[in-house]
Amino acid sequence: MENQTTIGGLFSSCDGKIEFSVPAYQRAYSWEAEPHLKQLLADLREQPNGRRYYFGHFLFEAAAKPERSEPNRYLVIDGQQRLTTVVIFFRALCDELAKRDPREVVDQDGEVDIARIVEKYLKYKKNKFNTVDYDNNFFDRMVVSGASNGDTPQTRSQRLIANAKSYLADAMKGEKTEELVRWKQLIEDATVTTFQVSTKSLAAQIFSFQNDRGKDLTNVEKVKAFLIYQVYMACSSGDPENEIKYVERDFSNIYQRMEELIDLDADHILSYYTTAFHGGWKKSPLDTVKGAFARDQDKLGFIKKFSTQLGEIFGYVKDIQRLARDNNPVGDVLLLDASDSWPLLLKIYHFHRDAPNVLEALFGLMEKILFKYHYGANGYRTNEFPPEAGAYAGDSKGLSDKLSCWLKSGFKEYWDFTGNFELALSGSHHYFPLTRYLLWKYENSLRRNEPPISYDDYCNNYGNHRWDQTLDHVAPQNPVGGSEGYSDNFRSRYLHNIGNLVLMTCSKNSHENNKPPIQKKDDYLTSTLLSQQEIGNTIARAGGWSEREIEARQRKVMAFARDRYKS
């Protein structure tokens, strides 16, 4: 493999008997339409004729020497995002050129041989490029084989692969054939520099100081590079290969687990982990790791423990997300303040994952603290959950006592925590998102003999906006005929009062629209929500919905809230 070559030369190395693979410990495909693919196409469109396009530097690790009949195999250590995109580009190009008039598909050497492009960049007896193992079958069918309606993507990286192919294909449809042929030539002739190593140690050293042109390294990758390089340094008098493989296997597991997580990226999880287990709540994850590494006398032991435990944390996150969907209080904590709570949730789960009663009790206390903290609306800026996560060592009784104290007084002894909560509840304006959460809990308190509204139902994890939970005014904000009939006192004290608000889906809210309460009575009475039935019964009994009924319902919801969030 030459140190300076072209994309075409790279795939023609060793007389075309070459195969590239992305090792399992590398991140999966992560290029997006904007800015990465959009920038690539802009580069091609703007590149002057007669000038070569520079496509960056690649770092390869030579695999074991093949048999004579087998291709030379190289692991892509740096540059895999670009190399994957090149292969996707040629698949989209071949598909589009095959639809054009062959007489127009010509370059300086004559007719463009589409079959030759496929053999050179996609497949000749074997695939010329393999992505990470858990995406490779999908990549083979969608890109190498060119299926027009391949498998449904199962991971984020598979979705990005499919999106990249679709994005490039759509862009090519609008270009003239001669321009597509020019793009082909630009990519084939694009200059690249390469560096080939034969050991993981040297690859780790180089990768530690390089960045990927297309997408900045994530914090997880920076930490991985730091750890692998430190393995090399710590093993300078021996053979570090096996130790590096140990760390690589851990990160391979981490990247696979990343694809299974919901609305949480790897860098956030790394930050929560370093906060909880290495006291890094005031520093960046990489600085925290460097500091902890410097303090530890057993350097190799630290590295192996760190990479293994980080992998376990990704498993914990998945477990906690599953608990949330099973109506465990941890779901409420995540809804109320996920960013400040994750470190302590992880630490609690680490010590007590086999004691569900302990988990439920501690998570329940956290939920109560957070609700009072946010509902009190007193401009609080202090949350002691992150530093407590760093300090917690498994004493559940001690933590329970501390959480109970915070539930009563807040995170600072001078706070009027409970007083501010009471003031907010007894006020006259509750038309804000957290009231929706409170009314969800109130609804479930009524459902003693019926299944509760689940976390998934409340969050609407089904994707249809019509089922989003909203707040509806019983006495509408904009009644038919206008709001002139409301007194100033009603508008200021009762219209947005919690007694006049009810939990309702978007579709039902739209249906109810701005009808007066008496016309909503029958819909309320036949609702599946018991809180709506309760209002319907009140309207039927009172013959309407006035200040008195609103005040009575406010008292009822307040009594529930006081009891649920009592110290």
Coordinates of C-alpha atoms in Angstrom, one line a residue:
M1 CA 0.0 0.0 0.0
E2 CA 1.5 3.3 -1.1
N3 CA 1.8 6.2 1.3
Q4 CA 0.3 8.6 -1.2
T5 CA -2.3 7.3 -3.6
T6 CA -5.8 7.9 -4.9
I7 CA -9.1 6.3 -3.9
G8 CA -8.9 4.3 -7.1
G9 CA -5.4 3.3 -6.3
L10 CA -6.3 2.3 -2.8
F11 CA -8.9 -0.2 -4.0
S12 CA -6.6 -1.4 -6.7
S13 CA -3.7 -2.1 -4.3
C14 CA -2.2 -5.6 -4.4
D15 CA -3.6 -6.2 -7.9
G16 CA -7.1 -5.6 -6.7
K17 CA -6.9 -8.4 -4.2
I18 CA -7.8 -6.2 -1.3
E19 CA -10.5 -6.2 1.4
F20 CA -11.2 -3.5 4.0
S21 CA -12.9 -4.1 7.3
V22 CA -14.0 -1.9 10.2
P23 CA -13.0 -3.5 13.5
A24 CA -15.7 -4.2 16.0
Y25 CA -14.4 -1.7 18.5
Q26 CA -14.7 1.2 16.1
R27 CA -17.9 3.3 16.1
A28 CA -20.5 2.5 13.5
Y29 CA -21.4 4.7 10.5
S30 CA -22.4 8.1 11.7
W31 CA -22.3 10.5 8.8
E32 CA -25.5 12.5 8.3
A33 CA -26.9 14.3 5.3
E34 CA -26.2 17.6 6.9
P35 CA -23.4 18.6 7.1
H36 CA -21.4 15.7 6.0
L37 CA -22.9 14.4 2.7
K38 CA -24.1 17.9 1.8
Q39 CA -20.5 19.1 2.1
L40 CA -19.1 16.2 0.1
L41 CA -21.5 17.0 -2.8
A42 CA -20.7 20.7 -2.5
D43 CA -17.0 19.8 -2.8
L44 CA -17.6 17.8 -5.9
R45 CA -19.7 20.5 -7.6
E46 CA -17.2 23.2 -6.8
Q47 CA -14.0 21.3 -7.6
P48 CA -12.2 22.9 -10.6
N49 CA -11.6 20.7 -13.6
G50 CA -8.0 19.5 -13.8
R51 CA -7.4 19.7 -10.0
R52 CA -7.4 16.7 -7.7
Y53 CA -9.7 16.5 -4.7
Y54 CA -8.0 15.7 -1.4
F55 CA -9.9 13.1 0.6
G56 CA -7.8 12.9 3.7
H57 CA -5.6 10.6 5.6
F58 CA -6.3 6.9 6.3
L59 CA -4.7 4.7 8.9
F60 CA -4.8 0.9 8.4
E61 CA -3.7 -2.1 10.4
A62 CA -2.6 -5.0 8.2
A63 CA -4.4 -8.2 9.1
A64 CA -2.8 -11.6 9.2
K65 CA -0.9 -12.5 5.9
P66 CA -3.5 -14.2 3.7
E67 CA -3.1 -17.3 1.6
R68 CA -2.0 -16.8 -2.0
S69 CA -5.6 -17.0 -3.3
E70 CA -7.1 -14.7 -0.7
P71 CA -7.2 -10.9 -0.7
N72 CA -5.0 -8.7 1.4
R73 CA -7.1 -7.6 4.4
Y74 CA -6.7 -4.3 6.2
L75 CA -8.5 -3.0 9.3
V76 CA -9.6 0.6 9.0
I77 CA -8.4 2.4 12.1
D78 CA -9.0 6.0 11.0
G79 CA -11.0 7.2 8.1
Q80 CA -13.8 4.6 8.1
Q81 CA -16.6 7.2 7.8
R82 CA -15.1 8.5 4.6
L83 CA -14.3 5.0 3.2
T84 CA -17.8 3.8 4.0
T85 CA -19.2 6.8 2.2
V86 CA -17.1 6.2 -0.9
V87 CA -18.6 2.7 -1.2
I88 CA -22.1 4.0 -0.7
F89 CA -21.3 6.8 -3.3
F90 CA -20.3 4.2 -5.9
R91 CA -23.4 2.1 -5.3
A92 CA -25.7 5.1 -5.8
L93 CA -23.7 6.2 -8.8
C94 CA -23.8 2.7 -10.5
D95 CA -27.6 2.5 -9.9
E96 CA -28.1 6.0 -11.4
L97 CA -25.8 5.5 -14.4
A98 CA -27.5 2.2 -15.2
K99 CA -30.7 4.2 -15.9
R100 CA -29.0 6.6 -18.3
D101 CA -28.4 6.3 -22.0
P102 CA -25.1 4.3 -22.3
R103 CA -24.0 6.5 -25.2
E104 CA -23.8 9.4 -22.8
V105 CA -22.1 7.5 -20.0
V106 CA -18.5 8.1 -21.2
D107 CA -15.3 9.5 -19.9
Q108 CA -11.9 10.3 -21.4
D109 CA -11.3 6.6 -22.0
G110 CA -14.7 5.9 -23.6
E111 CA -17.7 4.1 -22.3
V112 CA -17.8 3.8 -18.5
D113 CA -17.9 0.2 -17.5
I114 CA -20.4 0.0 -14.6
A115 CA -19.6 -3.7 -14.0
R116 CA -16.0 -2.7 -13.5
I117 CA -16.9 -0.1 -10.9
V118 CA -18.9 -2.7 -9.0
E119 CA -16.0 -5.1 -9.1
K120 CA -13.5 -2.5 -8.0
Y121 CA -15.3 -0.8 -5.2
L122 CA -18.1 -3.1 -4.1
K123 CA -17.6 -6.8 -4.8
Y124 CA -15.2 -9.1 -6.7
K125 CA -15.8 -12.6 -5.5
K126 CA -15.8 -11.1 -2.0
N127 CA -17.0 -7.8 -0.6
K128 CA -14.3 -5.2 -1.0
F129 CA -15.5 -3.4 2.2
N130 CA -17.0 -4.6 5.4
T131 CA -18.5 -2.4 8.1
V132 CA -18.8 -3.3 11.8
D133 CA -20.1 -6.8 12.3
Y134 CA -23.6 -5.9 13.7
D135 CA -24.3 -3.7 10.6
N136 CA -22.5 -5.7 8.0
N137 CA -25.4 -8.0 6.7
F138 CA -27.5 -4.9 6.3
F139 CA -24.7 -3.1 4.5
D140 CA -24.2 -6.0 2.2
R141 CA -27.8 -6.1 1.2
M142 CA -28.5 -2.4 1.0
V143 CA -25.2 -1.2 -0.5
V144 CA -23.0 -4.0 -1.8
S145 CA -25.8 -5.9 -3.4
G146 CA -27.9 -2.7 -4.0
A147 CA -31.3 -3.9 -2.8
S148 CA -33.8 -1.2 -3.5
N149 CA -36.0 -2.1 -0.6
G150 CA -33.6 -3.7 1.8
D151 CA -34.2 -4.7 5.4
T152 CA -35.8 -2.3 7.8
P153 CA -32.9 -0.6 9.7
Q154 CA -32.5 -1.9 13.2
T155 CA -29.9 0.5 14.5
R156 CA -29.2 4.2 14.2
S157 CA -26.1 3.4 12.1
Q158 CA -28.2 1.3 9.7
R159 CA -30.7 4.1 9.3
L160 CA -27.8 6.5 8.5
I161 CA -26.5 4.0 5.9
A162 CA -29.9 3.8 4.3
N163 CA -30.3 7.6 4.5
A164 CA -26.9 8.2 2.9
K165 CA -27.7 6.0 0.0
S166 CA -31.1 7.6 -0.5
Y167 CA -29.6 11.2 -0.1
L168 CA -26.9 10.5 -2.7
A169 CA -29.3 8.8 -5.0
D170 CA -31.7 11.7 -4.9
A171 CA -28.9 14.2 -5.5
M172 CA -27.7 12.3 -8.5
K173 CA -31.1 12.1 -10.1
G174 CA -31.0 15.9 -10.7
E175 CA -27.5 16.0 -12.3
K176 CA -26.6 15.7 -15.9
T177 CA -24.9 12.5 -17.0
E178 CA -21.6 14.3 -17.8
E179 CA -21.6 15.8 -14.3
L180 CA -22.1 12.4 -12.7
V181 CA -19.2 11.0 -14.8
R182 CA -17.1 14.0 -13.6
W183 CA -18.0 13.1 -10.0
K184 CA -16.9 9.5 -10.6
Q185 CA -13.5 10.7 -11.9
L186 CA -13.0 13.2 -9.1
I187 CA -13.6 10.5 -6.4
E188 CA -11.5 7.9 -8.2
D189 CA -8.6 10.4 -8.7
A190 CA -9.0 11.9 -5.2
T191 CA -5.7 12.1 -3.4
V192 CA -5.3 10.2 -0.1
T193 CA -2.5 9.6 2.2
T194 CA -2.2 6.4 4.0
F195 CA -0.2 4.9 6.9
Q196 CA -0.1 1.2 7.4
V197 CA 1.0 -0.4 10.6
S198 CA 1.3 -4.0 11.6
T199 CA 0.6 -3.8 15.4
K200 CA -2.2 -2.4 17.4
S201 CA 0.2 -0.6 19.7
L202 CA 1.5 1.7 16.9
A203 CA -2.1 2.1 15.6
A204 CA -3.2 3.3 19.1
Q205 CA -0.4 5.8 19.3
I206 CA -1.2 7.4 15.9
F207 CA -5.0 7.3 16.4
S208 CA -4.6 9.0 19.8
F209 CA -3.4 12.2 18.0
Q210 CA -5.6 12.1 14.9
N211 CA -9.1 13.3 14.3
D212 CA -11.6 12.3 11.6
R213 CA -12.1 15.1 9.1
G214 CA -15.7 14.3 8.5
K215 CA -16.9 14.2 12.2
D216 CA -15.1 15.2 15.4
L217 CA -14.2 12.4 17.7
T218 CA -16.8 11.9 20.5
N219 CA -15.7 12.1 24.1
V220 CA -16.1 8.3 24.2
E221 CA -13.6 7.9 21.4
K222 CA -11.2 10.4 23.0
V223 CA -11.3 8.4 26.2
K224 CA -10.9 5.1 24.3
A225 CA -7.9 6.5 22.5
F226 CA -6.4 7.8 25.7
L227 CA -6.8 4.4 27.4
I228 CA -5.4 2.4 24.5
Y229 CA -2.4 4.7 24.3
Q230 CA -1.8 4.4 28.0
V231 CA -1.9 0.6 27.7
Y232 CA 0.9 0.9 25.2
M233 CA 2.8 3.2 27.5
A234 CA 2.3 0.9 30.6
C235 CA 3.4 -2.2 28.6
S236 CA 6.4 -0.6 27.0
S237 CA 8.7 -3.3 28.3
G238 CA 6.4 -6.2 27.2
D239 CA 3.8 -7.1 24.6
P240 CA 0.7 -4.8 24.9
E241 CA -1.3 -6.5 22.1
N242 CA -3.4 -8.7 24.4
E243 CA -4.1 -5.9 26.8
I244 CA -5.2 -3.6 24.0
K245 CA -7.5 -6.4 22.7
Y246 CA -9.1 -6.5 26.1
V247 CA -10.0 -2.8 26.0
E248 CA -11.1 -3.1 22.4
R249 CA -13.5 -5.9 23.2
D250 CA -15.0 -3.8 26.0
F251 CA -15.6 -0.9 23.6
S252 CA -17.0 -3.2 21.0
N253 CA -19.7 -4.2 23.5
I254 CA -20.2 -0.5 24.3
Y255 CA -20.8 0.5 20.7
Q256 CA -23.3 -2.3 20.2
R257 CA -25.2 -1.4 23.3
M258 CA -25.3 2.2 22.2
E259 CA -27.6 1.2 19.3
E260 CA -30.2 -0.1 21.8
L261 CA -30.6 3.0 23.9
I262 CA -33.4 5.4 23.8
D263 CA -32.8 9.2 23.4
L264 CA -29.4 9.1 25.0
D265 CA -26.0 9.3 23.3
A266 CA -22.8 7.7 24.4
D267 CA -21.1 11.0 25.5
H268 CA -23.9 11.7 27.9
I269 CA -23.6 8.2 29.4
L270 CA -19.9 8.7 29.7
S271 CA -20.4 12.0 31.5
Y272 CA -22.9 10.5 33.9
Y273 CA -20.5 7.6 34.6
T274 CA -17.5 9.7 35.3
T275 CA -19.7 11.9 37.6
A276 CA -21.0 9.0 39.6
F277 CA -17.9 6.8 39.8
H278 CA -15.0 9.2 39.5
G279 CA -16.3 12.5 41.0
G280 CA -16.2 14.3 37.7
W281 CA -19.3 16.5 37.9
K282 CA -17.3 19.7 37.5
K283 CA -14.9 18.5 34.8
S284 CA -15.0 17.1 31.3
P285 CA -15.0 13.3 31.1
L286 CA -11.6 13.1 29.5
D287 CA -10.1 15.4 32.2
T288 CA -11.8 13.3 34.9
V289 CA -10.3 10.1 33.4
K290 CA -6.9 11.6 33.1
G291 CA -7.0 12.8 36.7
A292 CA -8.2 9.4 38.1
F293 CA -5.6 7.6 36.0
A294 CA -2.8 9.7 37.3
R295 CA -3.8 9.0 40.9
D296 CA -4.1 5.3 40.5
Q297 CA -0.9 3.3 41.1
D298 CA -2.1 0.2 39.1
K299 CA -2.2 1.8 35.7
L300 CA -3.2 -1.3 33.7
G301 CA -5.7 -2.3 36.4
F302 CA -7.3 1.1 36.3
I303 CA -7.7 0.9 32.5
K304 CA -9.2 -2.6 32.4
K305 CA -11.6 -1.8 35.3
F306 CA -12.6 1.5 33.7
S307 CA -13.4 0.0 30.3
T308 CA -15.2 -3.0 31.8
Q309 CA -17.3 -0.9 34.2
L310 CA -18.2 1.6 31.5
G311 CA -19.6 -1.3 29.5
E312 CA -21.6 -2.3 32.5
I313 CA -23.0 1.2 32.8
F314 CA -24.3 1.1 29.3
G315 CA -26.1 -2.1 30.4
Y316 CA -27.4 -0.3 33.5
V317 CA -28.9 2.5 31.3
K318 CA -30.7 -0.1 29.2
D319 CA -32.1 -1.8 32.4
I320 CA -33.2 1.6 33.9
Q321 CA -35.0 2.5 30.7
R322 CA -36.8 -0.8 30.8
L323 CA -37.8 -0.2 34.4
A324 CA -39.1 3.2 33.4
R325 CA -41.5 1.6 31.0
D326 CA -42.7 -0.8 33.7
N327 CA -44.1 2.1 35.7
N328 CA -41.2 2.1 38.2
P329 CA -40.7 5.5 39.9
V330 CA -37.4 5.8 37.9
G331 CA -39.4 6.8 34.9
D332 CA -40.9 9.7 36.8
V333 CA -37.4 10.8 37.8
L334 CA -36.2 10.8 34.2
L335 CA -39.2 12.8 33.1
L336 CA -38.7 15.4 35.8
D337 CA -34.9 16.0 35.6
A338 CA -32.9 13.3 33.7
S339 CA -29.6 15.2 33.3
D340 CA -29.2 15.9 37.0
S341 CA -30.5 12.5 38.1
W342 CA -28.7 10.0 35.9
P343 CA -25.5 9.8 37.9
L344 CA -27.3 9.0 41.1
L345 CA -29.7 6.6 39.4
L346 CA -26.7 4.7 38.0
K347 CA -24.9 4.6 41.4
I348 CA -28.0 3.4 43.2
Y349 CA -28.6 0.7 40.5
H350 CA -25.0 -0.4 40.7
F351 CA -25.3 -1.2 44.4
H352 CA -28.9 -2.3 44.6
R353 CA -29.9 -3.7 41.3
D354 CA -30.8 -7.0 43.0
A355 CA -33.0 -5.3 45.6
P356 CA -36.0 -4.0 43.8
N357 CA -37.7 -2.7 47.0
V358 CA -34.6 -0.6 47.8
L359 CA -34.6 0.8 44.2
E360 CA -38.2 1.7 44.2
A361 CA -38.0 3.4 47.6
L362 CA -34.9 5.5 46.7
F363 CA -36.2 6.3 43.2
G364 CA -39.5 7.3 44.7
L365 CA -37.9 9.7 47.2
M366 CA -35.9 11.3 44.3
E367 CA -39.2 11.8 42.3
K368 CA -40.8 13.6 45.2
I369 CA -37.9 15.9 45.8
L370 CA -37.7 16.8 42.1
F371 CA -41.4 17.5 41.8
K372 CA -41.4 19.8 44.8
Y373 CA -38.1 21.4 43.6
H374 CA -39.5 22.2 40.1
Y375 CA -43.2 22.9 41.0
G376 CA -42.2 25.4 43.8
A377 CA -41.0 27.6 41.0
N378 CA -38.8 29.6 43.3
G379 CA -35.8 30.0 41.0
Y380 CA -33.8 27.2 42.7
R381 CA -30.4 26.7 41.0
T382 CA -28.9 24.0 43.3
N383 CA -29.3 20.3 42.8
E384 CA -27.2 18.0 45.0
F385 CA -27.9 14.8 43.2
P386 CA -24.7 14.8 41.0
P387 CA -22.2 15.3 43.9
E388 CA -24.1 12.9 46.0
A389 CA -23.7 10.3 43.3
G390 CA -20.0 10.7 43.4
A391 CA -20.0 10.2 47.2
Y392 CA -22.5 7.4 47.5
A393 CA -20.9 4.1 48.5
G394 CA -23.9 1.8 49.0
D395 CA -25.4 2.8 52.4
S396 CA -29.1 2.8 51.4
K397 CA -30.3 3.7 54.9
G398 CA -28.0 6.7 55.0
L399 CA -29.1 7.8 51.5
S400 CA -32.8 7.3 52.4
D401 CA -32.3 9.6 55.4
K402 CA -30.6 12.2 53.4
L403 CA -33.2 12.2 50.7
S404 CA -36.0 12.4 53.3
C405 CA -34.3 15.5 54.7
W406 CA -34.1 17.0 51.3
L407 CA -37.8 16.2 50.7
K408 CA -38.6 18.3 53.8
S409 CA -36.2 21.2 53.5
G410 CA -34.7 21.1 50.1
F411 CA -31.0 21.1 49.2
K412 CA -30.2 24.1 51.3
E413 CA -31.3 24.5 54.9
Y414 CA -32.4 28.1 54.4
W415 CA -34.9 27.1 51.6
D416 CA -38.6 27.3 52.4
F417 CA -39.0 24.2 50.3
T418 CA -42.4 23.0 51.5
G419 CA -43.8 26.5 52.0
N420 CA -43.0 27.4 48.4
F421 CA -44.6 24.2 47.2
E422 CA -47.8 24.9 49.1
L423 CA -47.8 28.5 47.8
A424 CA -47.6 27.2 44.2
L425 CA -50.3 24.7 44.7
S426 CA -52.7 27.2 46.3
G427 CA -52.1 29.8 43.6
S428 CA -54.5 30.6 40.8
H429 CA -52.3 30.0 37.7
H430 CA -51.3 26.4 36.9
Y431 CA -51.3 26.4 33.2
F432 CA -47.8 25.0 32.6
P433 CA -46.4 21.6 31.6
L434 CA -45.6 20.3 35.1
T435 CA -49.3 20.5 36.0
R436 CA -49.9 17.9 33.3
Y437 CA -47.5 15.6 35.1
L438 CA -49.4 16.2 38.4
L439 CA -52.8 15.5 36.8
W440 CA -51.3 12.3 35.4
K441 CA -50.4 11.2 38.9
Y442 CA -53.8 12.4 40.2
E443 CA -55.6 10.3 37.5
N444 CA -53.6 7.2 38.5
S445 CA -54.5 7.8 42.1
L446 CA -58.2 7.4 41.1
R447 CA -57.5 4.2 39.2
R448 CA -57.4 1.8 42.2
N449 CA -59.3 -0.9 40.4
E450 CA -58.1 -0.2 36.9
P451 CA -54.7 -0.3 35.2
P452 CA -52.8 3.0 35.6
I453 CA -51.9 5.2 32.6
S454 CA -48.5 3.9 31.9
Y455 CA -45.2 5.7 31.4
D456 CA -45.4 4.8 27.6
D457 CA -49.0 6.1 27.4
Y458 CA -48.2 9.4 29.2
C459 CA -45.0 10.0 27.1
N460 CA -46.7 8.8 24.0
N461 CA -43.9 6.5 22.9
Y462 CA -46.1 5.4 20.0
G463 CA -45.3 8.4 17.8
N464 CA -48.7 9.6 16.8
H465 CA -49.1 13.2 17.8
R466 CA -52.8 12.8 18.2
W467 CA -52.2 10.8 21.4
D468 CA -50.0 13.3 23.1
Q469 CA -51.2 14.3 26.6
T470 CA -52.2 17.9 26.9
L471 CA -54.0 20.2 29.4
D472 CA -57.5 21.2 28.6
H473 CA -59.6 23.9 30.2
V474 CA -63.0 22.7 31.4
A475 CA -64.3 26.3 31.1
P476 CA -62.6 27.1 27.8
Q477 CA -60.0 29.8 27.2
N478 CA -61.8 31.0 24.1
P479 CA -65.5 30.0 24.4
V480 CA -67.8 30.2 21.5
G481 CA -69.1 33.7 21.4
G482 CA -65.9 35.2 23.0
S483 CA -64.6 35.5 26.5
E484 CA -66.4 38.7 27.3
G485 CA -68.8 36.8 29.5
Y486 CA -65.9 36.0 31.9
S487 CA -65.3 38.6 34.7
D488 CA -61.9 39.9 35.3
N489 CA -61.9 38.0 38.6
F490 CA -62.7 34.7 36.8
R491 CA -60.0 35.2 34.2
S492 CA -57.3 36.0 36.8
R493 CA -58.2 33.5 39.5
Y494 CA -60.1 30.6 37.9
L495 CA -59.5 30.2 34.2
H496 CA -55.9 28.8 34.5
N497 CA -56.5 27.3 38.0
I498 CA -55.7 23.7 38.4
G499 CA -59.3 23.1 39.3
N500 CA -60.3 24.1 35.8
L501 CA -57.6 22.0 34.1
V502 CA -57.9 18.4 33.0
L503 CA -55.7 15.8 31.4
M504 CA -56.7 15.1 27.8
T505 CA -55.1 13.8 24.5
C506 CA -54.6 16.1 21.6
S507 CA -57.2 14.5 19.5
K508 CA -59.8 14.7 22.3
N509 CA -58.8 18.3 23.1
S510 CA -59.4 19.2 19.4
H511 CA -62.8 17.5 19.5
E512 CA -63.9 19.3 22.6
N513 CA -62.6 22.5 21.2
N514 CA -64.2 25.5 22.9
K515 CA -67.6 24.1 23.9
P516 CA -69.0 25.3 27.2
P517 CA -68.7 22.8 30.2
I518 CA -72.3 21.8 30.1
Q519 CA -71.9 20.6 26.5
K520 CA -68.8 18.6 27.5
K521 CA -70.6 16.8 30.3
D522 CA -71.6 13.6 28.3
D523 CA -68.1 13.3 26.8
Y524 CA -66.6 13.6 30.3
L525 CA -69.0 11.0 31.7
T526 CA -68.2 8.4 29.0
S527 CA -64.4 9.1 29.1
T528 CA -62.0 6.3 30.0
L529 CA -60.2 8.8 32.3
L530 CA -61.7 8.8 35.8
S531 CA -60.6 12.4 36.4
Q532 CA -62.8 13.4 33.4
Q533 CA -65.7 11.3 34.7
E534 CA -65.3 13.0 38.1
I535 CA -65.7 16.4 36.4
G536 CA -68.7 15.2 34.4
N537 CA -70.4 14.0 37.5
T538 CA -69.8 17.4 39.2
I539 CA -71.3 19.3 36.2
A540 CA -74.3 16.9 36.2
R541 CA -74.9 17.4 39.9
A542 CA -74.3 21.1 40.0
G543 CA -76.0 21.8 36.7
G544 CA -72.9 23.7 35.5
W545 CA -69.3 24.6 36.2
S546 CA -68.6 27.8 38.2
E547 CA -66.1 29.2 40.6
R548 CA -67.4 27.0 43.4
E549 CA -66.8 23.8 41.4
I550 CA -63.4 24.9 40.4
E551 CA -62.4 25.7 43.9
A552 CA -63.7 22.4 45.1
R553 CA -61.7 20.5 42.5
Q554 CA -58.6 22.6 43.3
R555 CA -58.9 21.6 47.0
K556 CA -59.2 17.9 45.9
V557 CA -56.1 18.0 43.7
M558 CA -54.2 19.9 46.3
A559 CA -55.0 17.4 49.0
F560 CA -53.7 14.6 46.7
A561 CA -50.5 16.5 46.0
R562 CA -49.9 17.3 49.7
D563 CA -50.3 13.6 50.6
R564 CA -48.2 12.3 47.8
Y565 CA -45.3 14.8 48.3
K566 CA -45.4 15.1 52.1
S567 CA -42.1 15.0 54.0

